[in-house]
Structure formats: structure tokens, C-alpha cells
Amino acid sequence: MSDLALKGPYWVAVRQHRRALWTVPAVVAAALAGVVALRAWAGSVDPGEFGVAWPNDGYSLLRLCMQYAGKGLLFLPLLVGAFVAGPMTARELESGTWRLALTQSTTPKAWLGSKVAVAATVSLLGAVALTGVYRLGWARVTGTYRFHWADRGTYETSGPVLVAYCLLGVALGVLVGQLVRRTLAAMALTGALTGLVMLGLGALRWSILPVQTGTVPFPGQASQVIPSSALMMDTGLLTSTGERLPEYACFERTHDMGVCPADMDVTGWYAEFHPVSHYWPTQLIESSLILVLAGVALFAAFRLVGARRA
């Protein structure tokens, strides 16, 4: 994070926030060291009483740390947005110190551009590095309980979606910071907006690509046509006419999942699911949508700073 090669407002932006910016590589280094150590510990297993190998305490601790890391990294875009909105943007507008930059042959757009460039670069590199560290640990526990590729936390922090959300946090931060111009209020509002976008897109995520459907004759089980790695979306009963019934429709009358009354005309089961091959297309499409939102927010932020000077 050397600022020797930087000039003008970029040097000022890095100099002002150098302590916070240095926190990012420090966190990445600590996380990498922790994951490597836990993987090394979890790599050995202890033979049980009957000669069966059981995961050791290192594996259990790795799972616990990865579980908290996956959930914790969901807050990274919120923290990025709050920092950009508050200390980097709103605080200077609130105190009036941004006008000092304008006396140094710096335009308002150059002043704002320096904030965006520094914050976006650090956020991009930091998010990419943390995603890589997470995937390093996830590779040891992938596919197990709470570490399915589509689980909340695992999905976001194992691909480019986390990086895109961090860049969205930067864009919303510079926009909200200018609109609110109060440090704490801007931080709170940016964090809330970023979180709402994450929740909204998360709710729509599995509607981006069409599901695949598999069927099996009754009284088989729907699980027979679903790959073990797939994300189940819906399952139920099929009649001879193709009508779909709830999966417990027969059970409500017979109290036996394997027996259906003849008048219901049930002929099979159906299952809708997303295969693991949908992981990367969904990641890339969602990331693209996030970056479009970030671009809109940045466009509005630069128009606003130009209007403020006028």
C-alpha cells in the first residue's frame, strides 16, 4: 500500500486512510495463515477403536471457522459501503475539508474519482484474496452439511458475487455520502441499502436460470432422479394427465407415503432442481446485475458532485 507512486488527490486519499487500508492485507494474511494451519491439522485423522478413521479436532475446528467465515464475509460489502460513505465521503463534506482539495487545482470529479479509485482497488483486491482463502478452506469440507455450494454464505463467499457486492458498496457509499453528508447517518444508510440489495438478489437468485425436472414412476422416490450435489427446489406427485399434486397429498389420506388411493390417479413423482453446473452461470449473471447497479450509482454520484460545484 505504498503511496510513493501516487500523486494529487489519490495520494491524499491513501494518506488519509492508510491505517484502514493496511487492515485489509493484514486480515487476508491472518486468514490465510489460519486456514493453512487448520487444513494441515485436519489433514491427519485418528484411527478409532475399531481401526476406522474419524475426523480429528482440527477438522471440527476448520468446519466451525469456515462456517463463521462464510456468514461473516456476508457483512464485508456492508462494511465497505459504510466506510466509503462515512470516513471517506460524508465526513469531508460535513466538515467542509473537501473544499481544501478544490483549492489545489483539483476538480470535484477528480476529488470524488480518487475516493472511488482507491476504495474500489482495495475492495477488489481484498475481496478476491478473501474469496481465494475461503475456497482453500472450503475445498476440505465442500459438500458436507452447511457447506453445499448453494448454501447462504458459501455461495456468496466462494465466487465473484462477493467481489461485485463490495464494488456495489463502494458505489452506494460515494452516492449516499454526498446525499446525506452526515458521517454516522451515511454509514448506517449505506449499510442498510447494500444489505437490502443482497437480500433482494438473494431471493431472486434461483429464478435466474430455469430449473431441471426429473420424474420417476410411483412408488419410487423423487431423490432417485436428483444428483446428490443438486439444489432441490420443488418436489411432488404426478397424475396420468400431468397434473402436479403436493408431495403429502397421498399421505394425508392413507398415512403412508408409498400408497395412494386409486381415485387420485397418481403415476409418479417429479422433482425440480438446479444442478451444480448452474453454479458458475448464476454467479456470473448475478455479478453482472450487481455491477450494472453499481455503475448506475456511480453515474449518479458523479453527476451529483458536478451539480454541487455548479
PDB file of C-alpha atoms in Angstrom:
ATOM      1  CA  MET A   1       0.000   0.000   0.000  1.00  0.00           C
ATOM      2  CA  SER A   2       2.861   2.310  -0.756  1.00  0.00           C
ATOM      3  CA  ASP A   3       1.751   5.806  -1.642  1.00  0.00           C
ATOM      4  CA  LEU A   4       5.101   6.862  -3.159  1.00  0.00           C
ATOM      5  CA  ALA A   5       3.910   6.484  -6.761  1.00  0.00           C
ATOM      6  CA  LEU A   6       0.587   8.219  -6.184  1.00  0.00           C
ATOM      7  CA  LYS A   7       0.024  11.874  -6.865  1.00  0.00           C
ATOM      8  CA  GLY A   8      -2.570  14.546  -6.235  1.00  0.00           C
ATOM      9  CA  PRO A   9      -5.913  13.504  -4.724  1.00  0.00           C
ATOM     10  CA  TYR A  10      -5.004   9.817  -4.943  1.00  0.00           C
ATOM     11  CA  TRP A  11      -2.008  10.323  -2.678  1.00  0.00           C
ATOM     12  CA  VAL A  12      -4.206  12.321  -0.296  1.00  0.00           C
ATOM     13  CA  ALA A  13      -6.900   9.624  -0.208  1.00  0.00           C
ATOM     14  CA  VAL A  14      -4.391   6.882   0.563  1.00  0.00           C
ATOM     15  CA  ARG A  15      -2.566   9.021   3.101  1.00  0.00           C
ATOM     16  CA  GLN A  16      -5.762   9.952   4.917  1.00  0.00           C
ATOM     17  CA  HIS A  17      -6.953   6.361   5.283  1.00  0.00           C
ATOM     18  CA  ARG A  18      -3.674   4.437   5.256  1.00  0.00           C
ATOM     19  CA  ARG A  19      -4.352   2.713   8.585  1.00  0.00           C
ATOM     20  CA  ALA A  20      -7.720   1.384   7.487  1.00  0.00           C
ATOM     21  CA  LEU A  21      -6.331   0.376   4.095  1.00  0.00           C
ATOM     22  CA  TRP A  22      -3.454  -1.545   5.684  1.00  0.00           C
ATOM     23  CA  THR A  23      -6.018  -3.526   7.659  1.00  0.00           C
ATOM     24  CA  VAL A  24      -7.091  -5.354   4.503  1.00  0.00           C
ATOM     25  CA  PRO A  25      -3.773  -7.143   3.714  1.00  0.00           C
ATOM     26  CA  ALA A  26      -3.311  -7.829   7.427  1.00  0.00           C
ATOM     27  CA  VAL A  27      -6.703  -9.569   7.626  1.00  0.00           C
ATOM     28  CA  VAL A  28      -6.014 -11.539   4.442  1.00  0.00           C
ATOM     29  CA  ALA A  29      -2.614 -12.682   5.732  1.00  0.00           C
ATOM     30  CA  ALA A  30      -4.068 -13.732   9.083  1.00  0.00           C
ATOM     31  CA  ALA A  31      -6.939 -15.599   7.409  1.00  0.00           C
ATOM     32  CA  LEU A  32      -4.585 -17.402   5.029  1.00  0.00           C
ATOM     33  CA  ALA A  33      -2.267 -18.451   7.842  1.00  0.00           C
ATOM     34  CA  GLY A  34      -5.230 -19.719   9.871  1.00  0.00           C
ATOM     35  CA  VAL A  35      -6.752 -21.733   7.025  1.00  0.00           C
ATOM     36  CA  VAL A  36      -3.423 -23.285   6.043  1.00  0.00           C
ATOM     37  CA  ALA A  37      -2.737 -24.266   9.662  1.00  0.00           C
ATOM     38  CA  LEU A  38      -6.216 -25.747  10.150  1.00  0.00           C
ATOM     39  CA  ARG A  39      -6.035 -27.658   6.870  1.00  0.00           C
ATOM     40  CA  ALA A  40      -2.689 -29.117   7.886  1.00  0.00           C
ATOM     41  CA  TRP A  41      -4.147 -30.151  11.247  1.00  0.00           C
ATOM     42  CA  ALA A  42      -7.337 -31.500   9.681  1.00  0.00           C
ATOM     43  CA  GLY A  43      -5.326 -33.415   7.094  1.00  0.00           C
ATOM     44  CA  SER A  44      -4.457 -36.118   9.609  1.00  0.00           C
ATOM     45  CA  VAL A  45      -7.119 -38.399  11.029  1.00  0.00           C
ATOM     46  CA  ASP A  46      -7.108 -40.503  14.151  1.00  0.00           C
ATOM     47  CA  PRO A  47      -7.905 -44.229  13.864  1.00  0.00           C
ATOM     48  CA  GLY A  48     -10.846 -45.177  16.039  1.00  0.00           C
ATOM     49  CA  GLU A  49     -11.162 -48.096  18.383  1.00  0.00           C
ATOM     50  CA  PHE A  50     -12.039 -50.431  15.504  1.00  0.00           C
ATOM     51  CA  GLY A  51      -9.459 -49.102  13.093  1.00  0.00           C
ATOM     52  CA  VAL A  52     -11.902 -46.697  11.401  1.00  0.00           C
ATOM     53  CA  ALA A  53     -10.544 -43.238  10.652  1.00  0.00           C
ATOM     54  CA  TRP A  54     -12.512 -40.387  12.237  1.00  0.00           C
ATOM     55  CA  PRO A  55     -12.053 -36.650  11.672  1.00  0.00           C
ATOM     56  CA  ASN A  56      -9.926 -35.079  14.379  1.00  0.00           C
ATOM     57  CA  ASP A  57     -10.338 -31.862  16.346  1.00  0.00           C
ATOM     58  CA  GLY A  58      -8.556 -29.927  13.593  1.00  0.00           C
ATOM     59  CA  TYR A  59     -11.244 -30.893  11.106  1.00  0.00           C
ATOM     60  CA  SER A  60     -14.008 -29.912  13.528  1.00  0.00           C
ATOM     61  CA  LEU A  61     -12.346 -26.569  14.210  1.00  0.00           C
ATOM     62  CA  LEU A  62     -11.871 -25.992  10.476  1.00  0.00           C
ATOM     63  CA  ARG A  63     -15.582 -26.599   9.897  1.00  0.00           C
ATOM     64  CA  LEU A  64     -16.505 -24.228  12.700  1.00  0.00           C
ATOM     65  CA  CYS A  65     -14.202 -21.483  11.438  1.00  0.00           C
ATOM     66  CA  MET A  66     -15.375 -21.883   7.846  1.00  0.00           C
ATOM     67  CA  GLN A  67     -18.987 -21.744   8.970  1.00  0.00           C
ATOM     68  CA  TYR A  68     -18.446 -18.437  10.783  1.00  0.00           C
ATOM     69  CA  ALA A  69     -16.246 -17.119   7.976  1.00  0.00           C
ATOM     70  CA  GLY A  70     -18.928 -17.764   5.372  1.00  0.00           C
ATOM     71  CA  LYS A  71     -21.538 -15.877   7.387  1.00  0.00           C
ATOM     72  CA  GLY A  72     -19.101 -13.152   8.459  1.00  0.00           C
ATOM     73  CA  LEU A  73     -17.942 -12.349   4.930  1.00  0.00           C
ATOM     74  CA  LEU A  74     -21.546 -11.540   4.024  1.00  0.00           C
ATOM     75  CA  PHE A  75     -21.075  -8.345   6.031  1.00  0.00           C
ATOM     76  CA  LEU A  76     -17.950  -7.326   4.098  1.00  0.00           C
ATOM     77  CA  PRO A  77     -19.840  -5.354   1.388  1.00  0.00           C
ATOM     78  CA  LEU A  78     -21.801  -3.569   4.124  1.00  0.00           C
ATOM     79  CA  LEU A  79     -18.579  -2.594   5.909  1.00  0.00           C
ATOM     80  CA  VAL A  80     -17.003  -1.423   2.648  1.00  0.00           C
ATOM     81  CA  GLY A  81     -20.016   0.711   1.816  1.00  0.00           C
ATOM     82  CA  ALA A  82     -20.235   2.161   5.315  1.00  0.00           C
ATOM     83  CA  PHE A  83     -16.544   3.112   5.329  1.00  0.00           C
ATOM     84  CA  VAL A  84     -16.719   4.764   1.911  1.00  0.00           C
ATOM     85  CA  ALA A  85     -19.919   6.615   2.789  1.00  0.00           C
ATOM     86  CA  GLY A  86     -18.732   7.814   6.176  1.00  0.00           C
ATOM     87  CA  PRO A  87     -14.998   8.427   6.704  1.00  0.00           C
ATOM     88  CA  MET A  88     -14.134   8.757   3.010  1.00  0.00           C
ATOM     89  CA  THR A  89     -17.008  10.913   1.737  1.00  0.00           C
ATOM     90  CA  ALA A  90     -19.588  12.272   4.178  1.00  0.00           C
ATOM     91  CA  ARG A  91     -17.082  13.299   6.842  1.00  0.00           C
ATOM     92  CA  GLU A  92     -15.214  15.562   4.430  1.00  0.00           C
ATOM     93  CA  LEU A  93     -18.456  17.095   3.178  1.00  0.00           C
ATOM     94  CA  GLU A  94     -19.754  17.510   6.724  1.00  0.00           C
ATOM     95  CA  SER A  95     -16.600  19.228   7.956  1.00  0.00           C
ATOM     96  CA  GLY A  96     -16.035  21.209   4.762  1.00  0.00           C
ATOM     97  CA  THR A  97     -12.481  19.913   4.289  1.00  0.00           C
ATOM     98  CA  TRP A  98     -13.309  18.803   0.749  1.00  0.00           C
ATOM     99  CA  ARG A  99     -13.173  22.463  -0.290  1.00  0.00           C
ATOM    100  CA  LEU A 100      -9.487  22.483   0.590  1.00  0.00           C
ATOM    101  CA  ALA A 101      -8.883  19.953  -2.186  1.00  0.00           C
ATOM    102  CA  LEU A 102     -10.567  22.265  -4.666  1.00  0.00           C
ATOM    103  CA  THR A 103      -8.027  24.989  -3.883  1.00  0.00           C
ATOM    104  CA  GLN A 104      -5.205  22.648  -5.000  1.00  0.00           C
ATOM    105  CA  SER A 105      -6.143  22.649  -8.708  1.00  0.00           C
ATOM    106  CA  THR A 106      -8.388  19.620  -8.151  1.00  0.00           C
ATOM    107  CA  THR A 107     -11.840  19.387  -9.680  1.00  0.00           C
ATOM    108  CA  PRO A 108     -14.811  17.934  -7.746  1.00  0.00           C
ATOM    109  CA  LYS A 109     -14.921  14.936 -10.085  1.00  0.00           C
ATOM    110  CA  ALA A 110     -11.195  14.292  -9.587  1.00  0.00           C
ATOM    111  CA  TRP A 111     -11.706  14.511  -5.820  1.00  0.00           C
ATOM    112  CA  LEU A 112     -14.550  12.000  -5.964  1.00  0.00           C
ATOM    113  CA  GLY A 113     -12.720   9.854  -8.510  1.00  0.00           C
ATOM    114  CA  SER A 114      -9.771   9.464  -6.162  1.00  0.00           C
ATOM    115  CA  LYS A 115     -12.098   8.163  -3.436  1.00  0.00           C
ATOM    116  CA  VAL A 116     -13.718   5.708  -5.824  1.00  0.00           C
ATOM    117  CA  ALA A 117     -10.441   4.504  -7.346  1.00  0.00           C
ATOM    118  CA  VAL A 118      -8.699   3.893  -4.016  1.00  0.00           C
ATOM    119  CA  ALA A 119     -11.696   2.260  -2.364  1.00  0.00           C
ATOM    120  CA  ALA A 120     -12.567   0.132  -5.409  1.00  0.00           C
ATOM    121  CA  THR A 121      -8.990  -1.090  -5.898  1.00  0.00           C
ATOM    122  CA  VAL A 122      -8.539  -2.102  -2.266  1.00  0.00           C
ATOM    123  CA  SER A 123     -12.022  -3.643  -2.104  1.00  0.00           C
ATOM    124  CA  LEU A 124     -11.468  -5.587  -5.330  1.00  0.00           C
ATOM    125  CA  LEU A 125      -8.091  -6.990  -4.314  1.00  0.00           C
ATOM    126  CA  GLY A 126      -9.191  -7.692  -0.753  1.00  0.00           C
ATOM    127  CA  ALA A 127     -12.416  -9.444  -1.783  1.00  0.00           C
ATOM    128  CA  VAL A 128     -10.622 -11.561  -4.391  1.00  0.00           C
ATOM    129  CA  ALA A 129      -7.991 -12.575  -1.849  1.00  0.00           C
ATOM    130  CA  LEU A 130     -10.553 -13.430   0.846  1.00  0.00           C
ATOM    131  CA  THR A 131     -12.589 -15.423  -1.668  1.00  0.00           C
ATOM    132  CA  GLY A 132      -9.472 -17.402  -2.546  1.00  0.00           C
ATOM    133  CA  VAL A 133      -8.713 -18.049   1.126  1.00  0.00           C
ATOM    134  CA  TYR A 134     -12.296 -19.157   1.734  1.00  0.00           C
ATOM    135  CA  ARG A 135     -12.216 -21.542  -1.209  1.00  0.00           C
ATOM    136  CA  LEU A 136      -8.976 -23.016   0.114  1.00  0.00           C
ATOM    137  CA  GLY A 137     -10.692 -23.945   3.362  1.00  0.00           C
ATOM    138  CA  TRP A 138     -13.997 -24.838   1.711  1.00  0.00           C
ATOM    139  CA  ALA A 139     -12.274 -27.389  -0.523  1.00  0.00           C
ATOM    140  CA  ARG A 140     -11.670 -29.521   2.591  1.00  0.00           C
ATOM    141  CA  VAL A 141     -15.320 -29.519   3.742  1.00  0.00           C
ATOM    142  CA  THR A 142     -17.255 -28.978   0.499  1.00  0.00           C
ATOM    143  CA  GLY A 143     -20.424 -30.985   0.029  1.00  0.00           C
ATOM    144  CA  THR A 144     -20.904 -31.623   3.740  1.00  0.00           C
ATOM    145  CA  TYR A 145     -23.674 -30.272   5.958  1.00  0.00           C
ATOM    146  CA  ARG A 146     -23.917 -26.448   5.752  1.00  0.00           C
ATOM    147  CA  PHE A 147     -21.246 -26.319   3.042  1.00  0.00           C
ATOM    148  CA  HIS A 148     -23.329 -27.133  -0.025  1.00  0.00           C
ATOM    149  CA  TRP A 149     -22.403 -24.946  -2.994  1.00  0.00           C
ATOM    150  CA  ALA A 150     -25.819 -23.222  -2.876  1.00  0.00           C
ATOM    151  CA  ASP A 151     -25.949 -22.576   0.885  1.00  0.00           C
ATOM    152  CA  ARG A 152     -26.247 -18.972   2.026  1.00  0.00           C
ATOM    153  CA  GLY A 153     -22.773 -17.770   2.919  1.00  0.00           C
ATOM    154  CA  THR A 154     -20.949 -20.467   0.986  1.00  0.00           C
ATOM    155  CA  TYR A 155     -22.422 -19.379  -2.352  1.00  0.00           C
ATOM    156  CA  GLU A 156     -21.636 -15.682  -1.916  1.00  0.00           C
ATOM    157  CA  THR A 157     -18.150 -16.043  -0.481  1.00  0.00           C
ATOM    158  CA  SER A 158     -16.850 -18.701  -2.867  1.00  0.00           C
ATOM    159  CA  GLY A 159     -17.228 -16.777  -6.127  1.00  0.00           C
ATOM    160  CA  PRO A 160     -17.175 -13.382  -7.873  1.00  0.00           C
ATOM    161  CA  VAL A 161     -20.510 -12.365  -6.337  1.00  0.00           C
ATOM    162  CA  LEU A 162     -18.730 -11.210  -3.164  1.00  0.00           C
ATOM    163  CA  VAL A 163     -16.373  -9.023  -5.194  1.00  0.00           C
ATOM    164  CA  ALA A 164     -19.293  -7.485  -7.093  1.00  0.00           C
ATOM    165  CA  TYR A 165     -21.169  -6.717  -3.876  1.00  0.00           C
ATOM    166  CA  CYS A 166     -18.094  -4.982  -2.450  1.00  0.00           C
ATOM    167  CA  LEU A 167     -17.861  -2.784  -5.542  1.00  0.00           C
ATOM    168  CA  LEU A 168     -21.562  -2.027  -5.165  1.00  0.00           C
ATOM    169  CA  GLY A 169     -20.837  -0.969  -1.594  1.00  0.00           C
ATOM    170  CA  VAL A 170     -18.223   1.485  -2.896  1.00  0.00           C
ATOM    171  CA  ALA A 171     -20.657   2.964  -5.442  1.00  0.00           C
ATOM    172  CA  LEU A 172     -23.509   3.293  -2.959  1.00  0.00           C
ATOM    173  CA  GLY A 173     -21.114   4.726  -0.404  1.00  0.00           C
ATOM    174  CA  VAL A 174     -19.980   7.660  -2.533  1.00  0.00           C
ATOM    175  CA  LEU A 175     -23.570   8.370  -3.606  1.00  0.00           C
ATOM    176  CA  VAL A 176     -25.169   8.195  -0.171  1.00  0.00           C
ATOM    177  CA  GLY A 177     -22.247  10.029   1.417  1.00  0.00           C
ATOM    178  CA  GLN A 178     -22.916  13.005  -0.838  1.00  0.00           C
ATOM    179  CA  LEU A 179     -26.667  12.931  -0.355  1.00  0.00           C
ATOM    180  CA  VAL A 180     -26.673  12.591   3.428  1.00  0.00           C
ATOM    181  CA  ARG A 181     -23.457  14.474   4.325  1.00  0.00           C
ATOM    182  CA  ARG A 182     -23.586  13.180   7.908  1.00  0.00           C
ATOM    183  CA  THR A 183     -20.997  10.565   8.772  1.00  0.00           C
ATOM    184  CA  LEU A 184     -22.954   8.173  11.000  1.00  0.00           C
ATOM    185  CA  ALA A 185     -26.220   8.550   9.101  1.00  0.00           C
ATOM    186  CA  ALA A 186     -24.475   7.909   5.778  1.00  0.00           C
ATOM    187  CA  MET A 187     -22.744   4.823   7.151  1.00  0.00           C
ATOM    188  CA  ALA A 188     -25.986   3.376   8.501  1.00  0.00           C
ATOM    189  CA  LEU A 189     -27.990   4.101   5.361  1.00  0.00           C
ATOM    190  CA  THR A 190     -25.352   2.697   3.004  1.00  0.00           C
ATOM    191  CA  GLY A 191     -25.039  -0.482   5.038  1.00  0.00           C
ATOM    192  CA  ALA A 192     -28.810  -0.881   5.049  1.00  0.00           C
ATOM    193  CA  LEU A 193     -29.142  -0.286   1.290  1.00  0.00           C
ATOM    194  CA  THR A 194     -26.326  -2.705   0.474  1.00  0.00           C
ATOM    195  CA  GLY A 195     -27.900  -5.320   2.713  1.00  0.00           C
ATOM    196  CA  LEU A 196     -31.312  -4.859   1.101  1.00  0.00           C
ATOM    197  CA  VAL A 197     -29.828  -5.346  -2.367  1.00  0.00           C
ATOM    198  CA  MET A 198     -28.085  -8.516  -1.181  1.00  0.00           C
ATOM    199  CA  LEU A 199     -31.315  -9.848   0.313  1.00  0.00           C
ATOM    200  CA  GLY A 200     -33.339  -8.945  -2.770  1.00  0.00           C
ATOM    201  CA  LEU A 201     -30.995 -10.522  -5.294  1.00  0.00           C
ATOM    202  CA  GLY A 202     -30.516 -13.493  -2.984  1.00  0.00           C
ATOM    203  CA  ALA A 203     -34.275 -14.092  -3.033  1.00  0.00           C
ATOM    204  CA  LEU A 204     -34.341 -13.948  -6.852  1.00  0.00           C
ATOM    205  CA  ARG A 205     -31.074 -15.825  -7.401  1.00  0.00           C
ATOM    206  CA  TRP A 206     -32.506 -19.228  -8.177  1.00  0.00           C
ATOM    207  CA  SER A 207     -35.026 -17.780 -10.616  1.00  0.00           C
ATOM    208  CA  ILE A 208     -32.293 -16.621 -12.997  1.00  0.00           C
ATOM    209  CA  LEU A 209     -31.862 -19.993 -14.709  1.00  0.00           C
ATOM    210  CA  PRO A 210     -34.700 -22.448 -15.383  1.00  0.00           C
ATOM    211  CA  VAL A 211     -34.814 -25.488 -13.161  1.00  0.00           C
ATOM    212  CA  GLN A 212     -34.347 -29.005 -14.454  1.00  0.00           C
ATOM    213  CA  THR A 213     -37.147 -31.508 -13.892  1.00  0.00           C
ATOM    214  CA  GLY A 214     -36.844 -35.229 -13.306  1.00  0.00           C
ATOM    215  CA  THR A 215     -39.616 -37.826 -12.927  1.00  0.00           C
ATOM    216  CA  VAL A 216     -39.772 -41.343 -11.539  1.00  0.00           C
ATOM    217  CA  PRO A 217     -42.706 -43.831 -11.554  1.00  0.00           C
ATOM    218  CA  PHE A 218     -44.697 -44.208  -8.331  1.00  0.00           C
ATOM    219  CA  PRO A 219     -43.978 -45.542  -5.712  1.00  0.00           C
ATOM    220  CA  GLY A 220     -40.340 -44.656  -6.291  1.00  0.00           C
ATOM    221  CA  GLN A 221     -38.684 -41.689  -4.624  1.00  0.00           C
ATOM    222  CA  ALA A 222     -38.031 -38.272  -6.136  1.00  0.00           C
ATOM    223  CA  SER A 223     -34.489 -38.419  -4.765  1.00  0.00           C
ATOM    224  CA  GLN A 224     -33.741 -41.115  -7.351  1.00  0.00           C
ATOM    225  CA  VAL A 225     -33.656 -38.529 -10.162  1.00  0.00           C
ATOM    226  CA  ILE A 226     -31.812 -35.765  -8.302  1.00  0.00           C
ATOM    227  CA  PRO A 227     -27.990 -35.700  -8.299  1.00  0.00           C
ATOM    228  CA  SER A 228     -26.567 -35.659  -4.792  1.00  0.00           C
ATOM    229  CA  SER A 229     -24.905 -32.305  -5.481  1.00  0.00           C
ATOM    230  CA  ALA A 230     -28.057 -30.603  -6.818  1.00  0.00           C
ATOM    231  CA  LEU A 231     -30.130 -27.908  -5.136  1.00  0.00           C
ATOM    232  CA  MET A 232     -33.703 -29.155  -4.619  1.00  0.00           C
ATOM    233  CA  MET A 233     -36.336 -26.549  -5.493  1.00  0.00           C
ATOM    234  CA  ASP A 234     -39.622 -28.465  -5.515  1.00  0.00           C
ATOM    235  CA  THR A 235     -40.979 -31.998  -5.447  1.00  0.00           C
ATOM    236  CA  GLY A 236     -44.405 -33.581  -5.611  1.00  0.00           C
ATOM    237  CA  LEU A 237     -46.705 -36.166  -7.183  1.00  0.00           C
ATOM    238  CA  LEU A 238     -47.745 -36.539 -10.835  1.00  0.00           C
ATOM    239  CA  THR A 239     -51.030 -37.853 -12.203  1.00  0.00           C
ATOM    240  CA  SER A 240     -51.551 -39.556 -15.545  1.00  0.00           C
ATOM    241  CA  THR A 241     -52.734 -36.226 -17.025  1.00  0.00           C
ATOM    242  CA  GLY A 242     -49.562 -34.440 -15.925  1.00  0.00           C
ATOM    243  CA  GLU A 243     -51.225 -32.598 -13.045  1.00  0.00           C
ATOM    244  CA  ARG A 244     -48.947 -31.878 -10.115  1.00  0.00           C
ATOM    245  CA  LEU A 245     -50.002 -32.603  -6.556  1.00  0.00           C
ATOM    246  CA  PRO A 246     -48.292 -31.759  -3.241  1.00  0.00           C
ATOM    247  CA  GLU A 247     -45.879 -34.420  -2.070  1.00  0.00           C
ATOM    248  CA  TYR A 248     -48.027 -35.161   1.007  1.00  0.00           C
ATOM    249  CA  ALA A 249     -51.319 -35.413  -0.910  1.00  0.00           C
ATOM    250  CA  CYS A 250     -51.459 -39.227  -0.620  1.00  0.00           C
ATOM    251  CA  PHE A 251     -50.132 -39.298   2.934  1.00  0.00           C
ATOM    252  CA  GLU A 252     -52.982 -37.089   4.118  1.00  0.00           C
ATOM    253  CA  ARG A 253     -55.444 -39.799   3.106  1.00  0.00           C
ATOM    254  CA  THR A 254     -53.530 -43.056   3.587  1.00  0.00           C
ATOM    255  CA  HIS A 255     -50.903 -42.034   6.179  1.00  0.00           C
ATOM    256  CA  ASP A 256     -48.401 -43.928   4.035  1.00  0.00           C
ATOM    257  CA  MET A 257     -46.064 -42.118   1.626  1.00  0.00           C
ATOM    258  CA  GLY A 258     -45.871 -45.219  -0.571  1.00  0.00           C
ATOM    259  CA  VAL A 259     -49.620 -45.766  -1.024  1.00  0.00           C
ATOM    260  CA  CYS A 260     -52.049 -43.567  -2.971  1.00  0.00           C
ATOM    261  CA  PRO A 261     -55.847 -44.010  -3.411  1.00  0.00           C
ATOM    262  CA  ALA A 262     -56.804 -45.155  -6.902  1.00  0.00           C
ATOM    263  CA  ASP A 263     -59.093 -42.162  -7.454  1.00  0.00           C
ATOM    264  CA  MET A 264     -56.106 -39.793  -7.208  1.00  0.00           C
ATOM    265  CA  ASP A 265     -54.614 -41.386 -10.357  1.00  0.00           C
ATOM    266  CA  VAL A 266     -51.028 -40.857  -9.148  1.00  0.00           C
ATOM    267  CA  THR A 267     -48.455 -42.297 -11.547  1.00  0.00           C
ATOM    268  CA  GLY A 268     -45.146 -40.863 -10.393  1.00  0.00           C
ATOM    269  CA  TRP A 269     -43.025 -38.276  -8.642  1.00  0.00           C
ATOM    270  CA  TYR A 270     -41.458 -35.145 -10.069  1.00  0.00           C
ATOM    271  CA  ALA A 271     -38.537 -33.096  -8.771  1.00  0.00           C
ATOM    272  CA  GLU A 272     -37.283 -29.668  -9.817  1.00  0.00           C
ATOM    273  CA  PHE A 273     -33.668 -28.834  -9.065  1.00  0.00           C
ATOM    274  CA  HIS A 274     -30.618 -26.799 -10.008  1.00  0.00           C
ATOM    275  CA  PRO A 275     -27.604 -28.972 -10.865  1.00  0.00           C
ATOM    276  CA  VAL A 276     -24.140 -27.955  -9.736  1.00  0.00           C
ATOM    277  CA  SER A 277     -23.443 -26.874 -13.332  1.00  0.00           C
ATOM    278  CA  HIS A 278     -25.690 -23.845 -12.664  1.00  0.00           C
ATOM    279  CA  TYR A 279     -23.247 -22.516 -10.069  1.00  0.00           C
ATOM    280  CA  TRP A 280     -20.942 -20.517 -12.347  1.00  0.00           C
ATOM    281  CA  PRO A 281     -23.602 -19.200 -14.759  1.00  0.00           C
ATOM    282  CA  THR A 282     -25.650 -17.972 -11.799  1.00  0.00           C
ATOM    283  CA  GLN A 283     -22.577 -16.403 -10.228  1.00  0.00           C
ATOM    284  CA  LEU A 284     -21.661 -14.555 -13.416  1.00  0.00           C
ATOM    285  CA  ILE A 285     -25.195 -13.364 -14.198  1.00  0.00           C
ATOM    286  CA  GLU A 286     -25.786 -12.153 -10.651  1.00  0.00           C
ATOM    287  CA  SER A 287     -22.398 -10.430 -10.600  1.00  0.00           C
ATOM    288  CA  SER A 288     -23.250  -8.676 -13.868  1.00  0.00           C
ATOM    289  CA  LEU A 289     -26.539  -7.397 -12.442  1.00  0.00           C
ATOM    290  CA  ILE A 290     -24.750  -6.096  -9.351  1.00  0.00           C
ATOM    291  CA  LEU A 291     -22.134  -4.305 -11.429  1.00  0.00           C
ATOM    292  CA  VAL A 292     -24.858  -2.665 -13.505  1.00  0.00           C
ATOM    293  CA  LEU A 293     -26.427  -1.335 -10.287  1.00  0.00           C
ATOM    294  CA  ALA A 294     -23.001  -0.144  -9.155  1.00  0.00           C
ATOM    295  CA  GLY A 295     -22.484   1.628 -12.464  1.00  0.00           C
ATOM    296  CA  VAL A 296     -25.832   3.419 -12.136  1.00  0.00           C
ATOM    297  CA  ALA A 297     -24.972   4.514  -8.593  1.00  0.00           C
ATOM    298  CA  LEU A 298     -21.551   5.784  -9.707  1.00  0.00           C
ATOM    299  CA  PHE A 299     -23.065   7.694 -12.614  1.00  0.00           C
ATOM    300  CA  ALA A 300     -25.497   9.394 -10.236  1.00  0.00           C
ATOM    301  CA  ALA A 301     -22.682  10.160  -7.773  1.00  0.00           C
ATOM    302  CA  PHE A 302     -20.538  11.910 -10.399  1.00  0.00           C
ATOM    303  CA  ARG A 303     -23.492  13.852 -11.741  1.00  0.00           C
ATOM    304  CA  LEU A 304     -24.280  14.956  -8.209  1.00  0.00           C
ATOM    305  CA  VAL A 305     -20.771  16.144  -7.424  1.00  0.00           C
ATOM    306  CA  GLY A 306     -20.743  18.136 -10.657  1.00  0.00           C
ATOM    307  CA  ALA A 307     -24.074  19.751  -9.786  1.00  0.00           C
ATOM    308  CA  ARG A 308     -22.836  20.558  -6.292  1.00  0.00           C
ATOM    309  CA  ARG A 309     -19.891  22.552  -7.664  1.00  0.00           C
ATOM    310  CA  ALA A 310     -22.156  24.364 -10.137  1.00  0.00           C
TER     311      ALA A 310
END
